[in-house]
């Protein structure tokens, strides 16, 4: 008995995914499985696709397919948060760091999952409380200097105690998943996705202390916008979700097992990281 009775599909907002969609709908039709799509995307999938609300997708689907790049994969993972459906990333973008398979591999991947030949990899998230409202991210929460404003002056409180203050263009709070994204570009370390904690990295810091900080999953973190700071934009996985002013405090917590991604045993995290980021050793070591 196959495990897939309903497949949820999350599409890249602009990229043409027609050939991949056709492969998916052919596979599901042959097995009598249902295809689910978000209300605004179902018509792009197939006339027979069932339109569902975002909160229904992870509840009704046995598997969620992300068709796009890393941004689409992050959106699919946020939609999957709180449910039991794992996410399989299909790379129809450019970098596709989080994706597990390319377009030609989709039929084989679906059959492997249907036959229970796969593993699941839990991914933690990060939740920021801004003015009483919670925002979830799978990569990172970022406080960013607004154009024309003063630098981001942000104080870190760990377990209720002040630890360090950054004056920078931005301050990133990343999950291990997000360690290879904006944080890595800002000079932060690569963190294994099996680690549990939050990584804080300043962007172009204007202070002597310019290092990243990694906190364990149980430690409480708060970001205080200092009085010397300008107004800051708050981004969650690259989406603008709010603005904060001097004197405001953002509570940040790790969300364990926020989403689960499918792995088919083809490559390890380190192999994918080495290939996608084009990591090479020092010439002096060779």
Short mmCIF file of C-alpha atoms in Angstrom, two decimals:
data_model
loop_
_atom_site.label_atom_id
_atom_site.label_comp_id
_atom_site.label_asym_id
_atom_site.label_seq_id
_atom_site.Cartn_x
_atom_site.Cartn_y
_atom_site.Cartn_z
CA UNK A 1 0.00 0.00 0.00
CA UNK A 2 1.52 3.33 -1.07
CA UNK A 3 1.76 6.17 1.41
CA UNK A 4 0.74 8.97 -0.97
CA UNK A 5 -3.00 9.59 -1.22
CA UNK A 6 -2.77 13.35 -1.69
CA UNK A 7 0.06 15.54 -2.98
CA UNK A 8 0.21 19.24 -2.16
CA UNK A 9 1.97 21.40 -4.75
CA UNK A 10 3.55 24.79 -4.04
CA UNK A 11 4.63 26.74 -7.13
CA UNK A 12 7.25 29.35 -7.87
CA UNK A 13 5.24 32.58 -8.34
CA UNK A 14 6.57 33.29 -11.84
CA UNK A 15 8.63 30.43 -13.24
CA UNK A 16 7.07 28.08 -15.79
CA UNK A 17 6.63 24.68 -14.12
CA UNK A 18 4.31 23.15 -16.74
CA UNK A 19 6.40 20.11 -17.68
CA UNK A 20 7.04 19.23 -14.03
CA UNK A 21 3.36 19.67 -13.17
CA UNK A 22 2.41 17.39 -16.05
CA UNK A 23 4.74 14.71 -14.70
CA UNK A 24 3.22 15.01 -11.23
CA UNK A 25 -0.39 14.95 -12.40
CA UNK A 26 0.30 11.93 -14.64
CA UNK A 27 1.86 10.08 -11.71
CA UNK A 28 -0.99 10.88 -9.32
CA UNK A 29 -3.67 10.00 -11.91
CA UNK A 30 -2.12 6.58 -12.50
CA UNK A 31 -2.26 5.86 -8.75
CA UNK A 32 -5.60 7.45 -7.97
CA UNK A 33 -3.98 10.11 -5.77
CA UNK A 34 -5.34 13.61 -5.29
CA UNK A 35 -3.52 16.84 -6.14
CA UNK A 36 -3.94 19.82 -3.82
CA UNK A 37 -2.98 23.42 -4.56
CA UNK A 38 -3.27 26.73 -2.79
CA UNK A 39 -6.37 28.70 -3.67
CA UNK A 40 -4.42 31.19 -5.81
CA UNK A 41 -2.31 28.54 -7.53
CA UNK A 42 -4.59 25.55 -8.15
CA UNK A 43 -5.60 26.70 -11.64
CA UNK A 44 -1.91 26.78 -12.63
CA UNK A 45 -1.55 23.14 -11.57
CA UNK A 46 -4.43 21.27 -13.21
CA UNK A 47 -8.18 21.74 -13.73
CA UNK A 48 -8.77 18.77 -11.41
CA UNK A 49 -6.52 20.10 -8.63
CA UNK A 50 -8.37 20.76 -5.39
CA UNK A 51 -7.93 24.31 -4.10
CA UNK A 52 -7.25 24.53 -0.36
CA UNK A 53 -6.45 27.27 2.12
CA UNK A 54 -2.84 27.51 3.39
CA UNK A 55 -3.70 26.08 6.81
CA UNK A 56 -5.33 23.04 5.17
CA UNK A 57 -2.43 22.06 2.94
CA UNK A 58 -0.24 20.26 5.46
CA UNK A 59 -3.27 18.68 7.13
CA UNK A 60 -4.72 17.14 3.97
CA UNK A 61 -1.55 16.30 2.04
CA UNK A 62 0.65 13.26 2.61
CA UNK A 63 3.50 14.99 0.80
CA UNK A 64 4.16 18.60 -0.22
CA UNK A 65 6.13 19.27 -3.40
CA UNK A 66 7.97 22.57 -3.74
CA UNK A 67 8.52 23.51 -7.41
CA UNK A 68 10.97 26.36 -7.63
CA UNK A 69 14.13 27.56 -5.94
CA UNK A 70 15.05 28.08 -2.32
CA UNK A 71 12.45 30.83 -1.79
CA UNK A 72 9.65 28.49 -2.86
CA UNK A 73 11.09 25.73 -0.68
CA UNK A 74 11.09 28.02 2.36
CA UNK A 75 7.47 28.99 1.66
CA UNK A 76 6.50 25.31 1.40
CA UNK A 77 8.28 24.58 4.68
CA UNK A 78 6.43 27.42 6.42
CA UNK A 79 3.14 26.06 5.06
CA UNK A 80 4.09 22.60 6.33
CA UNK A 81 4.89 23.89 9.81
CA UNK A 82 2.55 22.47 12.41
CA UNK A 83 1.46 19.55 10.23
CA UNK A 84 2.80 16.11 9.48
CA UNK A 85 3.38 16.34 5.71
CA UNK A 86 7.06 16.31 4.71
CA UNK A 87 8.38 18.57 1.95
CA UNK A 88 10.24 17.44 -1.16
CA UNK A 89 12.12 20.18 -2.98
CA UNK A 90 12.18 20.00 -6.79
CA UNK A 91 14.70 22.41 -8.25
CA UNK A 92 13.30 24.48 -11.10
CA UNK A 93 15.23 27.54 -9.96
CA UNK A 94 18.90 28.45 -10.18
CA UNK A 95 20.72 27.70 -6.92
CA UNK A 96 18.26 25.21 -5.42
CA UNK A 97 20.37 24.67 -2.31
CA UNK A 98 17.50 23.13 -0.33
CA UNK A 99 16.08 21.04 -3.16
CA UNK A 100 16.54 17.27 -3.16
CA UNK A 101 15.83 16.41 -6.82
CA UNK A 102 15.94 17.94 -10.27
CA UNK A 103 13.03 17.81 -12.73
CA UNK A 104 13.98 14.54 -14.53
CA UNK A 105 14.14 12.72 -11.18
CA UNK A 106 10.56 13.53 -10.09
CA UNK A 107 8.78 10.26 -11.14
CA UNK A 108 11.47 8.10 -9.53
CA UNK A 109 11.40 10.24 -6.37
CA UNK A 110 7.61 10.00 -6.05
CA UNK A 111 7.70 6.23 -6.47
CA UNK A 112 10.47 5.93 -3.87
CA UNK A 113 8.46 7.96 -1.36
CA UNK A 114 5.27 6.04 -2.15
CA UNK A 115 7.24 2.85 -1.48
CA UNK A 116 8.63 4.17 1.84
CA UNK A 117 12.21 4.31 0.50
CA UNK A 118 13.30 7.62 1.98
CA UNK A 119 14.37 9.32 5.18
CA UNK A 120 13.05 12.42 6.91
CA UNK A 121 15.20 15.32 8.06
CA UNK A 122 13.65 17.65 10.65
CA UNK A 123 14.46 21.35 10.30
CA UNK A 124 14.15 23.89 13.09
CA UNK A 125 12.67 27.36 12.65
CA UNK A 126 12.99 30.72 14.35
CA UNK A 127 10.06 32.70 15.73
CA UNK A 128 10.19 36.43 16.41
CA UNK A 129 7.60 38.21 18.54
CA UNK A 130 7.11 41.74 17.24
CA UNK A 131 4.53 43.93 18.96
CA UNK A 132 2.60 40.89 20.18
CA UNK A 133 2.59 39.26 16.73
CA UNK A 134 4.58 36.12 15.91
CA UNK A 135 6.49 35.61 12.67
CA UNK A 136 8.00 32.25 11.71
CA UNK A 137 11.04 31.81 9.49
CA UNK A 138 12.96 28.71 8.40
CA UNK A 139 16.11 30.56 7.33
CA UNK A 140 16.38 33.74 9.32
CA UNK A 141 14.94 36.77 11.02
CA UNK A 142 16.84 39.94 10.11
CA UNK A 143 16.84 43.47 11.53
CA UNK A 144 17.91 45.72 8.67
CA UNK A 145 18.91 49.38 8.57
CA UNK A 146 16.27 51.36 6.65
CA UNK A 147 17.47 53.58 3.78
CA UNK A 148 18.34 57.07 5.01
CA UNK A 149 18.29 55.95 8.65
CA UNK A 150 21.08 55.46 11.17
CA UNK A 151 22.84 52.09 11.51
CA UNK A 152 21.22 49.13 13.20
CA UNK A 153 22.28 49.39 16.85
CA UNK A 154 21.08 46.19 18.48
CA UNK A 155 21.77 44.83 21.94
CA UNK A 156 21.67 41.07 22.53
CA UNK A 157 20.20 39.79 25.76
CA UNK A 158 20.85 36.14 26.54
CA UNK A 159 18.86 34.57 29.37
CA UNK A 160 17.74 38.07 30.36
CA UNK A 161 21.25 39.50 30.67
CA UNK A 162 22.95 41.95 28.26
CA UNK A 163 25.77 40.23 26.38
CA UNK A 164 26.96 42.33 23.43
CA UNK A 165 25.80 45.20 21.24
CA UNK A 166 26.22 45.38 17.49
CA UNK A 167 26.31 48.52 15.36
CA UNK A 168 25.91 47.21 11.82
CA UNK A 169 23.98 47.39 8.58
CA UNK A 170 21.89 44.45 9.77
CA UNK A 171 21.74 41.74 12.43
CA UNK A 172 20.78 38.21 11.34
CA UNK A 173 19.31 35.52 13.58
CA UNK A 174 19.57 32.32 11.54
CA UNK A 175 18.62 28.71 11.99
CA UNK A 176 21.17 26.02 11.07
CA UNK A 177 19.27 25.79 7.74
CA UNK A 178 19.78 29.52 7.23
CA UNK A 179 23.47 29.40 8.14
CA UNK A 180 24.32 28.84 4.47
CA UNK A 181 22.21 31.78 3.29
CA UNK A 182 22.48 35.46 4.32
CA UNK A 183 24.53 34.66 7.42
CA UNK A 184 27.13 32.82 5.34
CA UNK A 185 27.35 35.76 2.92
CA UNK A 186 28.01 38.01 5.93
CA UNK A 187 30.90 35.82 7.07
CA UNK A 188 29.06 33.47 9.42
CA UNK A 189 29.94 29.78 9.82
CA UNK A 190 28.29 26.79 8.19
CA UNK A 191 26.19 24.94 10.79
CA UNK A 192 25.01 21.35 10.42
CA UNK A 193 21.20 21.10 10.04
CA UNK A 194 21.23 18.49 12.80
CA UNK A 195 22.46 21.11 15.30
CA UNK A 196 19.86 22.79 17.51
CA UNK A 197 20.29 26.47 18.17
CA UNK A 198 20.31 29.97 16.72
CA UNK A 199 23.14 31.77 14.96
CA UNK A 200 23.48 35.56 15.34
CA UNK A 201 25.63 37.31 12.72
CA UNK A 202 26.18 41.06 12.20
CA UNK A 203 26.36 42.44 8.65
CA UNK A 204 29.18 44.95 8.04
CA UNK A 205 29.60 45.67 11.77
CA UNK A 206 31.01 49.03 12.78
CA UNK A 207 32.44 47.77 16.08
CA UNK A 208 35.45 45.86 17.37
CA UNK A 209 33.39 42.75 18.10
CA UNK A 210 32.41 41.40 14.70
CA UNK A 211 31.96 37.69 15.36
CA UNK A 212 28.92 35.45 15.10
CA UNK A 213 27.35 33.95 18.20
CA UNK A 214 25.71 30.50 18.37
CA UNK A 215 23.16 29.88 21.13
CA UNK A 216 21.75 26.55 22.21
CA UNK A 217 18.10 25.78 21.62
CA UNK A 218 17.02 26.37 25.21
CA UNK A 219 18.63 29.76 25.72
CA UNK A 220 16.37 32.82 25.64
CA UNK A 221 17.36 35.53 23.19
CA UNK A 222 16.04 39.07 22.97
CA UNK A 223 17.08 41.80 20.54
CA UNK A 224 16.84 45.34 21.89
CA UNK A 225 16.80 48.20 19.39
CA UNK A 226 19.07 50.69 21.16
CA UNK A 227 18.34 54.40 21.45
CA UNK A 228 21.26 55.15 19.09
CA UNK A 229 19.68 53.06 16.33
CA UNK A 230 17.68 54.18 13.36
CA UNK A 231 14.33 52.64 12.43
CA UNK A 232 14.84 49.03 11.37
CA UNK A 233 13.00 46.82 8.93
CA UNK A 234 12.24 43.28 10.10
CA UNK A 235 12.50 40.52 7.51
CA UNK A 236 11.50 36.86 7.89
CA UNK A 237 13.00 34.65 5.16
CA UNK A 238 13.45 37.78 3.07
CA UNK A 239 9.83 38.96 3.50
CA UNK A 240 9.25 42.38 5.05
CA UNK A 241 7.08 41.65 8.10
CA UNK A 242 7.36 44.85 10.14
CA UNK A 243 9.41 47.78 11.37
CA UNK A 244 10.81 48.51 14.81
CA UNK A 245 12.02 51.71 16.44
CA UNK A 246 14.54 52.50 19.18
CA UNK A 247 13.41 51.16 22.55
CA UNK A 248 11.55 48.15 21.14
CA UNK A 249 12.50 44.58 22.07
CA UNK A 250 12.05 41.52 19.85
CA UNK A 251 11.84 38.14 21.58
CA UNK A 252 13.38 35.38 19.49
CA UNK A 253 12.97 31.64 20.06
CA UNK A 254 13.97 28.48 18.24
CA UNK A 255 11.12 26.30 16.99
CA UNK A 256 12.22 22.65 17.01
CA UNK A 257 11.03 20.42 14.14
CA UNK A 258 9.23 23.31 12.47
CA UNK A 259 9.20 21.37 9.18
CA UNK A 260 10.43 18.06 7.80
CA UNK A 261 12.14 17.58 4.45
CA UNK A 262 12.46 14.39 2.40
CA UNK A 263 15.89 12.94 1.72
CA UNK A 264 16.38 10.14 -0.77
CA UNK A 265 19.93 9.24 0.18
CA UNK A 266 21.59 10.66 -2.89
CA UNK A 267 23.90 13.23 -1.24
CA UNK A 268 24.85 14.43 2.22
CA UNK A 269 24.44 17.96 3.54
CA UNK A 270 28.19 18.51 3.19
CA UNK A 271 28.28 17.27 -0.39
CA UNK A 272 25.41 19.59 -1.32
CA UNK A 273 27.08 22.48 0.50
CA UNK A 274 30.42 21.85 -1.18
CA UNK A 275 28.82 21.70 -4.64
CA UNK A 276 26.34 24.57 -4.34
CA UNK A 277 28.72 27.00 -2.60
CA UNK A 278 31.70 25.86 -4.70
CA UNK A 279 33.81 25.28 -1.61
CA UNK A 280 37.42 24.33 -2.27
CA UNK A 281 40.39 23.83 0.00
CA UNK A 282 43.41 26.06 0.37
CA UNK A 283 45.98 25.76 -2.40
CA UNK A 284 48.69 25.59 0.28
CA UNK A 285 47.11 22.44 1.71
CA UNK A 286 47.21 20.54 -1.56
#
